[in-house]
mmCIF file of C-alpha atoms in Angstrom:
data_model
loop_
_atom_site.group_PDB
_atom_site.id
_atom_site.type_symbol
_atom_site.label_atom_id
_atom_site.label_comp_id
_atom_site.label_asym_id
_atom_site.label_seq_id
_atom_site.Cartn_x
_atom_site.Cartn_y
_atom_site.Cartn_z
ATOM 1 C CA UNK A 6 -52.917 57.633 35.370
ATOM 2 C CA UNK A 7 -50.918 55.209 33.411
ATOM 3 C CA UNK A 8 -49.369 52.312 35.287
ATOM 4 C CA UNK A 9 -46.191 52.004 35.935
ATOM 5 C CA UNK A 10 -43.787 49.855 33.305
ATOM 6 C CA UNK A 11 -44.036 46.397 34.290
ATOM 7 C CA UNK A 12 -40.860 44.254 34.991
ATOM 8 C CA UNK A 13 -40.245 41.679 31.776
ATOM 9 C CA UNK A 14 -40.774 37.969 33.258
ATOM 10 C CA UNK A 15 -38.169 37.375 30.047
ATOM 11 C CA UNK A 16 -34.482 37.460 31.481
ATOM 12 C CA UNK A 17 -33.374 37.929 28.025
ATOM 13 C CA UNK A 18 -35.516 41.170 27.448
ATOM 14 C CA UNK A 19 -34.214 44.215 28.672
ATOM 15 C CA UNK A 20 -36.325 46.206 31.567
ATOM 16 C CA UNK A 21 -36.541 49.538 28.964
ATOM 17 C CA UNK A 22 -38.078 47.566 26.107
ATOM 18 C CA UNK A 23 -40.782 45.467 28.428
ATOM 19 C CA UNK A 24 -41.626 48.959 29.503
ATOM 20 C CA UNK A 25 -42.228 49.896 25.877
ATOM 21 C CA UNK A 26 -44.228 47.061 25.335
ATOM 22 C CA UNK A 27 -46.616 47.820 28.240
ATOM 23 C CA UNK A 28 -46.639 51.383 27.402
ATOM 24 C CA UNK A 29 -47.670 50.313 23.626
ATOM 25 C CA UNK A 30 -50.248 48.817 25.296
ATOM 26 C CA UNK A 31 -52.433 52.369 26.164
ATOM 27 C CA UNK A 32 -52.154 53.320 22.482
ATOM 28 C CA UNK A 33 -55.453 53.419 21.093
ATOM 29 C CA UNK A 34 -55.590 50.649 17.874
ATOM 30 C CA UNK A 35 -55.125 52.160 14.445
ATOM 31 C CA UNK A 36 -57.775 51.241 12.320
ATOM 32 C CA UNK A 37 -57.912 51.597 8.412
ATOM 33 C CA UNK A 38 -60.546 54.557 7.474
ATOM 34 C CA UNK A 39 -63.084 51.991 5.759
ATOM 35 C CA UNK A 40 -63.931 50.520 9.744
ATOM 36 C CA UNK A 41 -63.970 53.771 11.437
ATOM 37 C CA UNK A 42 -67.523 54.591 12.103
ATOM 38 C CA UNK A 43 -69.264 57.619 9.498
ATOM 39 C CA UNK A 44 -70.674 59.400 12.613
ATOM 40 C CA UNK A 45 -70.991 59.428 16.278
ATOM 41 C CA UNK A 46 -74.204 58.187 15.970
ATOM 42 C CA UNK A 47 -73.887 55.754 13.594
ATOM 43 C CA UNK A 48 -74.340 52.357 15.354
ATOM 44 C CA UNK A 49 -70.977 50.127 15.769
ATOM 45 C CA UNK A 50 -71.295 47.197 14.587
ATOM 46 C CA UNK A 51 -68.253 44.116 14.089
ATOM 47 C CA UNK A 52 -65.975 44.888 10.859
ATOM 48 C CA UNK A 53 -63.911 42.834 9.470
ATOM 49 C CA UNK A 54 -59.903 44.131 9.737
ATOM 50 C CA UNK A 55 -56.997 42.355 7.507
ATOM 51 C CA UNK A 56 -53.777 42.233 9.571
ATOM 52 C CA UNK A 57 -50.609 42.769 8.267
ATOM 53 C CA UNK A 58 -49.649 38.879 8.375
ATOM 54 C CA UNK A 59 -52.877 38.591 6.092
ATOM 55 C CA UNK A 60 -55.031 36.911 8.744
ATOM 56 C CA UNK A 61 -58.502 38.654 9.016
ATOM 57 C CA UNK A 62 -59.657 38.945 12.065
ATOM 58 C CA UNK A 63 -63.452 40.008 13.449
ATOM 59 C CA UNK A 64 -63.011 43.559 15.518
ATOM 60 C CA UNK A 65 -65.461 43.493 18.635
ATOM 61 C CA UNK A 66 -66.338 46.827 18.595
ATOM 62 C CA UNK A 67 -64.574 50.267 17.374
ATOM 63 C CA UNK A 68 -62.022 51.708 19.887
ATOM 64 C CA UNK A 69 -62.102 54.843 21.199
ATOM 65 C CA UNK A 70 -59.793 57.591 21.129
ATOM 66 C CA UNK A 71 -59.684 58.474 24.784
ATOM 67 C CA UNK A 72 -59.387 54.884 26.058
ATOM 68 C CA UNK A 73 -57.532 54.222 28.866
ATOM 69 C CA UNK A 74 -55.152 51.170 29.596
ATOM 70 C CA UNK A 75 -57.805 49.847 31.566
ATOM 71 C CA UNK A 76 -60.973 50.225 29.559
ATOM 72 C CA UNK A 77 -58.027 48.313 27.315
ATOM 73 C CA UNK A 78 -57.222 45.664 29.268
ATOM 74 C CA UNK A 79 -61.072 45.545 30.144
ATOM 75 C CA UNK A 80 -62.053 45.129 26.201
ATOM 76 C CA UNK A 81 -59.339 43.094 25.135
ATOM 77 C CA UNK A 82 -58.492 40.369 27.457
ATOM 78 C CA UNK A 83 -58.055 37.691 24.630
ATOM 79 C CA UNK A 84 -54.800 40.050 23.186
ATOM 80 C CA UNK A 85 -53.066 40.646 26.628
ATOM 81 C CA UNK A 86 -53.788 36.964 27.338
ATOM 82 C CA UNK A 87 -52.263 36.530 23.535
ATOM 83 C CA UNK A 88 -49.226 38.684 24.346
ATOM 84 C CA UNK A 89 -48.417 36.793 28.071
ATOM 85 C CA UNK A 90 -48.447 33.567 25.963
ATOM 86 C CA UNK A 91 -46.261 34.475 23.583
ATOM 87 C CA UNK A 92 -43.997 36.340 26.134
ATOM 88 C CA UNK A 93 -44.117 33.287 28.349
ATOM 89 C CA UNK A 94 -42.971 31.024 24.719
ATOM 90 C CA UNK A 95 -40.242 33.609 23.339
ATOM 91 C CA UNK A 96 -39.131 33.642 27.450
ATOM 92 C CA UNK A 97 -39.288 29.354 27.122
ATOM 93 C CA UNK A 98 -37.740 29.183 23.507
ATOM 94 C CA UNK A 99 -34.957 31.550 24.642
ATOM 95 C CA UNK A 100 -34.516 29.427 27.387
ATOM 96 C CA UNK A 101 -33.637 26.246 25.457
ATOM 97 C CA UNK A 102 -32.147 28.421 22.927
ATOM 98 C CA UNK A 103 -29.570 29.750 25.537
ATOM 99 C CA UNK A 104 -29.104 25.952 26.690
ATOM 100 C CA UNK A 105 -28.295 24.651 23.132
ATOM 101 C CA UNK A 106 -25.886 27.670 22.713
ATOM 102 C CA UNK A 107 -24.254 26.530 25.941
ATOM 103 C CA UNK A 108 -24.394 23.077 25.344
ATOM 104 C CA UNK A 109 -23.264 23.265 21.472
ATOM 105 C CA UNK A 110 -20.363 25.865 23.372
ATOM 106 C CA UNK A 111 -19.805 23.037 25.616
ATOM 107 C CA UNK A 112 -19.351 20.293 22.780
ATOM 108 C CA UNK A 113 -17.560 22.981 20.618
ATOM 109 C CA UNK A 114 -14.760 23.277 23.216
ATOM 110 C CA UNK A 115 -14.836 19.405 23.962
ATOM 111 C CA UNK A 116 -14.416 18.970 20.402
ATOM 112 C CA UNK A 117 -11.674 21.059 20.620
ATOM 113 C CA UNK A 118 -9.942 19.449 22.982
ATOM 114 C CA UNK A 119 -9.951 15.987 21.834
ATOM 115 C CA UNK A 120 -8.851 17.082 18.451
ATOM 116 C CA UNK A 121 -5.505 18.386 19.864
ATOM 117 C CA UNK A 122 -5.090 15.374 22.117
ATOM 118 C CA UNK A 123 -6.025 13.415 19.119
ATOM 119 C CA UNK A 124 -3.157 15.464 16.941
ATOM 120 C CA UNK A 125 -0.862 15.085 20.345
ATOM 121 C CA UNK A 126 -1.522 11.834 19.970
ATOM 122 C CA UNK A 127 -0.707 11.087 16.514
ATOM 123 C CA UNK A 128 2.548 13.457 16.744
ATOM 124 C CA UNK A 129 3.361 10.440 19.523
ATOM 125 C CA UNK A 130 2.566 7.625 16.732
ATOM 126 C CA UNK A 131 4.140 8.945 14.282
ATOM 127 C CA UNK A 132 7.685 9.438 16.501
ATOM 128 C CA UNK A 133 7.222 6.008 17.611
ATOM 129 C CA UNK A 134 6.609 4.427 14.112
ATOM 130 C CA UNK A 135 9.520 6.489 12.668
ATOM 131 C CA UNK A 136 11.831 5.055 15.774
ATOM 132 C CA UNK A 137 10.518 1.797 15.481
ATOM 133 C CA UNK A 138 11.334 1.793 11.556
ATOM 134 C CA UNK A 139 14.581 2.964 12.423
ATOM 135 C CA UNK A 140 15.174 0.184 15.218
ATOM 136 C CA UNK A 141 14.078 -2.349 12.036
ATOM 137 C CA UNK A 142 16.277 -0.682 9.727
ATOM 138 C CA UNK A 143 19.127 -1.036 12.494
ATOM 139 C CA UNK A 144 18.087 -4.827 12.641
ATOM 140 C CA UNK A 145 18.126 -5.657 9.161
ATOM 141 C CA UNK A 146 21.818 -4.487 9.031
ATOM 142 C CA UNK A 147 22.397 -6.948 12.305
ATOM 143 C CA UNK A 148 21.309 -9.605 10.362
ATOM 144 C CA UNK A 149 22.757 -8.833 6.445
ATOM 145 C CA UNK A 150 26.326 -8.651 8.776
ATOM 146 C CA UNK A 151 25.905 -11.294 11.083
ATOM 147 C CA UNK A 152 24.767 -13.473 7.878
ATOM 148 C CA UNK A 153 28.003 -12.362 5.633
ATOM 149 C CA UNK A 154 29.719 -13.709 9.242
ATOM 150 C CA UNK A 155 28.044 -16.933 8.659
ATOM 151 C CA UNK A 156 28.582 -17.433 5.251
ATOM 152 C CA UNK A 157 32.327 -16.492 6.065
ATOM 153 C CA UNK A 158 32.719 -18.949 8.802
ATOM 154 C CA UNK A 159 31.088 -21.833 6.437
ATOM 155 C CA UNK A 160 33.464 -21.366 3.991
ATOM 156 C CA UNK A 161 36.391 -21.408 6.338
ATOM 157 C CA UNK A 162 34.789 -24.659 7.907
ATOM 158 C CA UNK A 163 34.311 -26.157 4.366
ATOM 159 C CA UNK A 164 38.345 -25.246 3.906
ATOM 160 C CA UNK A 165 39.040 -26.429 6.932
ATOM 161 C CA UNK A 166 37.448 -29.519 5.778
ATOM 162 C CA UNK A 167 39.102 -29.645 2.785
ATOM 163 C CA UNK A 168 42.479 -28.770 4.456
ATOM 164 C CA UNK A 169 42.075 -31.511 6.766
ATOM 165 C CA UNK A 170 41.332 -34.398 4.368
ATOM 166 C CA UNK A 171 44.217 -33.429 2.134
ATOM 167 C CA UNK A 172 46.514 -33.185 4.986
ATOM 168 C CA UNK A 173 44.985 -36.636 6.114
ATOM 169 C CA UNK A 174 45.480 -37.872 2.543
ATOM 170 C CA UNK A 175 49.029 -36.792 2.652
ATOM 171 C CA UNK A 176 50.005 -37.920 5.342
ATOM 172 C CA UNK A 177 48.566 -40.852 4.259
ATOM 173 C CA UNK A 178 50.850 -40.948 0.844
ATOM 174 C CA UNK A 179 53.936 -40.348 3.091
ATOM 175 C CA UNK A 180 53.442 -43.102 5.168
ATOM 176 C CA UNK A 181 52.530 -45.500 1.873
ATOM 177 C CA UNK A 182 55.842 -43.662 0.315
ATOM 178 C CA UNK A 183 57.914 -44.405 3.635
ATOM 179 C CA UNK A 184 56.841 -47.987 3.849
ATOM 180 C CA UNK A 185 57.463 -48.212 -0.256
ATOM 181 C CA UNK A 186 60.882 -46.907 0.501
ATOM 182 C CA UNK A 187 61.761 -49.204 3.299
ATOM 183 C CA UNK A 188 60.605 -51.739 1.289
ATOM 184 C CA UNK A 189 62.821 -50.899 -1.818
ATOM 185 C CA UNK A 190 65.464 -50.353 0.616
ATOM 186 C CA UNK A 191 64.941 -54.043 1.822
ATOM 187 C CA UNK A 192 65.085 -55.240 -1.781
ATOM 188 C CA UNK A 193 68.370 -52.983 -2.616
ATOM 189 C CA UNK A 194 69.963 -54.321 0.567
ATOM 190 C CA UNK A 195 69.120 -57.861 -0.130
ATOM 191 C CA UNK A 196 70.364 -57.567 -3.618
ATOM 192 C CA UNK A 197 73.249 -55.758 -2.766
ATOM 193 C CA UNK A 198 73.784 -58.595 -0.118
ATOM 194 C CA UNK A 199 73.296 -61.278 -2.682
ATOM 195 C CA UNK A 200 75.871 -59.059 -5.253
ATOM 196 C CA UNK A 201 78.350 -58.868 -1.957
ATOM 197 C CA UNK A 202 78.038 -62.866 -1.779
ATOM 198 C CA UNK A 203 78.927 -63.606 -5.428
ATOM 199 C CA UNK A 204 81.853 -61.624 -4.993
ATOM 200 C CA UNK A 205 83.401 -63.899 -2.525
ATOM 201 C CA UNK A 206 86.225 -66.317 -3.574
ATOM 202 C CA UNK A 207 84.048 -69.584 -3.277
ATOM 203 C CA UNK A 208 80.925 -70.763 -1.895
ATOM 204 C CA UNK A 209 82.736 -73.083 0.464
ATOM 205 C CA UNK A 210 84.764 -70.342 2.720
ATOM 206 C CA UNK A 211 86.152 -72.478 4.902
ATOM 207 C CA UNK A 212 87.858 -74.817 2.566
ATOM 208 C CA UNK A 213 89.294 -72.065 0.916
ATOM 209 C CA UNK A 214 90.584 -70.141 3.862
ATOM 210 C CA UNK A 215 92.486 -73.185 5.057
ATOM 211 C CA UNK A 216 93.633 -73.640 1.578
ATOM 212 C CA UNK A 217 95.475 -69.910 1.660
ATOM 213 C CA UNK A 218 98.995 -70.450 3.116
ATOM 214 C CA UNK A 219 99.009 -67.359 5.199
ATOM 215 C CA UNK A 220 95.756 -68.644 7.190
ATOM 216 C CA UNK A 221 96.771 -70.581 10.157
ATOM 217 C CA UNK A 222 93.939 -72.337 12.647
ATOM 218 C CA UNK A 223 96.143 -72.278 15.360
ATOM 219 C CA UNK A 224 97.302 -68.671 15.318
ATOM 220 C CA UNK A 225 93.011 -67.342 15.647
ATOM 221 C CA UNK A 226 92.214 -64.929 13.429
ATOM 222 C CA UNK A 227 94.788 -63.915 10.755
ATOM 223 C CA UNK A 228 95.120 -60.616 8.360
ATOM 224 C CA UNK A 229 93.641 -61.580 5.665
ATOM 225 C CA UNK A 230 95.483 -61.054 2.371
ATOM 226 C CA UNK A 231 94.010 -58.269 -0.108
ATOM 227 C CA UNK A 232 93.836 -61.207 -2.654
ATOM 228 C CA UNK A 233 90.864 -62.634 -0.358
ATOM 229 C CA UNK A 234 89.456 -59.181 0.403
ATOM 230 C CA UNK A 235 90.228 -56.475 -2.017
ATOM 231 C CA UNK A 236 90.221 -52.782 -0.581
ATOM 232 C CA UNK A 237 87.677 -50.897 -1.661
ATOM 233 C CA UNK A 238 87.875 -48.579 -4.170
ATOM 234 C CA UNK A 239 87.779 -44.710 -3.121
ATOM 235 C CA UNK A 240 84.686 -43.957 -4.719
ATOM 236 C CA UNK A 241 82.738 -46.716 -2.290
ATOM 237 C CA UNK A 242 83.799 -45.362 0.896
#
């Protein structure tokens, strides 16, 4: 009676195919026709067998065609120690094998999400370099204006300046000019003064008052005759 199929140790392995394997397992070995013994007889002795990875390996004895899985498992407990090892490593390198995948998975989707916060982030530099260039571009405006201000107001200071020296200077010249004008008035008056005393009938006044008839001491003061003081002519008054 064959056994019944053995539950895979491998979670990874599906329950029909470890079944398959242990069921593979009753199947006499296939030898090549040059190992199989001539008769019945014959006595068995070791034969050398070339496996299909090219390894040769020594055969015990010849197997039977009516062996059972346990006259198997009885005659080759190096293989089925053979086949748990390398069930146990495929089960162990599957293992890490699903772990990497998970892990790489892991760092695949971590990877992921830094690169759009990373491009979130730029998007967010980029916006505030382009609104800080924009606030400079702003400022640099400010300043060509405010400067054209300055520059205006310097040059209506220096006016100023200039405005207020030459009104300092003039005023200066008039008062030089009114002071030279009283001055040549002085002079005109005091010639015109002198002029007025030539005119007079002598330099001694009183001796020639009291020499005109019509002048009388007593009387005060007395019209004086036109011959003494002439009228003035029209174009003088």
């Amino acid at each position: 009676m064959p056994k019944a199929a053995a539950t895979s140790k491998n979670p990874t392995v599906p329950p029909q195919r470890a079944a398959r394997r242990s069921m593979g397992a009753a199947r006499p070995l296939m030898q090549p026709v040059a190992t199989l013994p001539e008769t019945e007889d014959s006595d068995v002795r070791p034969r050398l067998h070339r496996s299909t990875n090219g390894r040769i390996t020594r055969l015990p004895k010849a197997a039977k065609q009516d062996d059972t899985e346990e006259d198997f498992d009885k005659d080759h407990p190096e293989c089925l120690e053979a086949i748990r090892d390398a069930e146990e490593t495929n089960r162990r390198l599957t293992t890490r094998l699903n772990a990497q995948r998970r892990e790489a998975t892991a760092s695949a989707q971590r990877l992921s999400r830094e690169r759009k916060e990373m491009a979130v982030k730029n998007q967010q530099y980029r916006s505030e370099i382009q609104k800080q260039s924009n606030e400079l571009q702003r400022l640099n405006e400010e300043v060509s204006r405010l400067q054209r201000l300055l520059d205006a107001a310097n040059s209506d200071a220096h006016n100023l300046v200039q405005r207020t020296e030459l009104q300092r200077i003039l005023e200066g010249i008039h008062a030089a000019g009114r002071t030279f004008m009283g001055h040549i008035k002085s002079q005109v008056d005091e010639n015109q003064n002198a002029q007025d005393l030539t005119e007079l009938p002598g330099i001694n006044m009183t001796g020639d008052w009291l020499a005109i008839p019509e002048f009388d001491d007593d009387a005060g003061f007395a019209e004086m005759p036109d011959s003494v003081f002439p009228p003035p002519a029209p174009g003088d008054i």
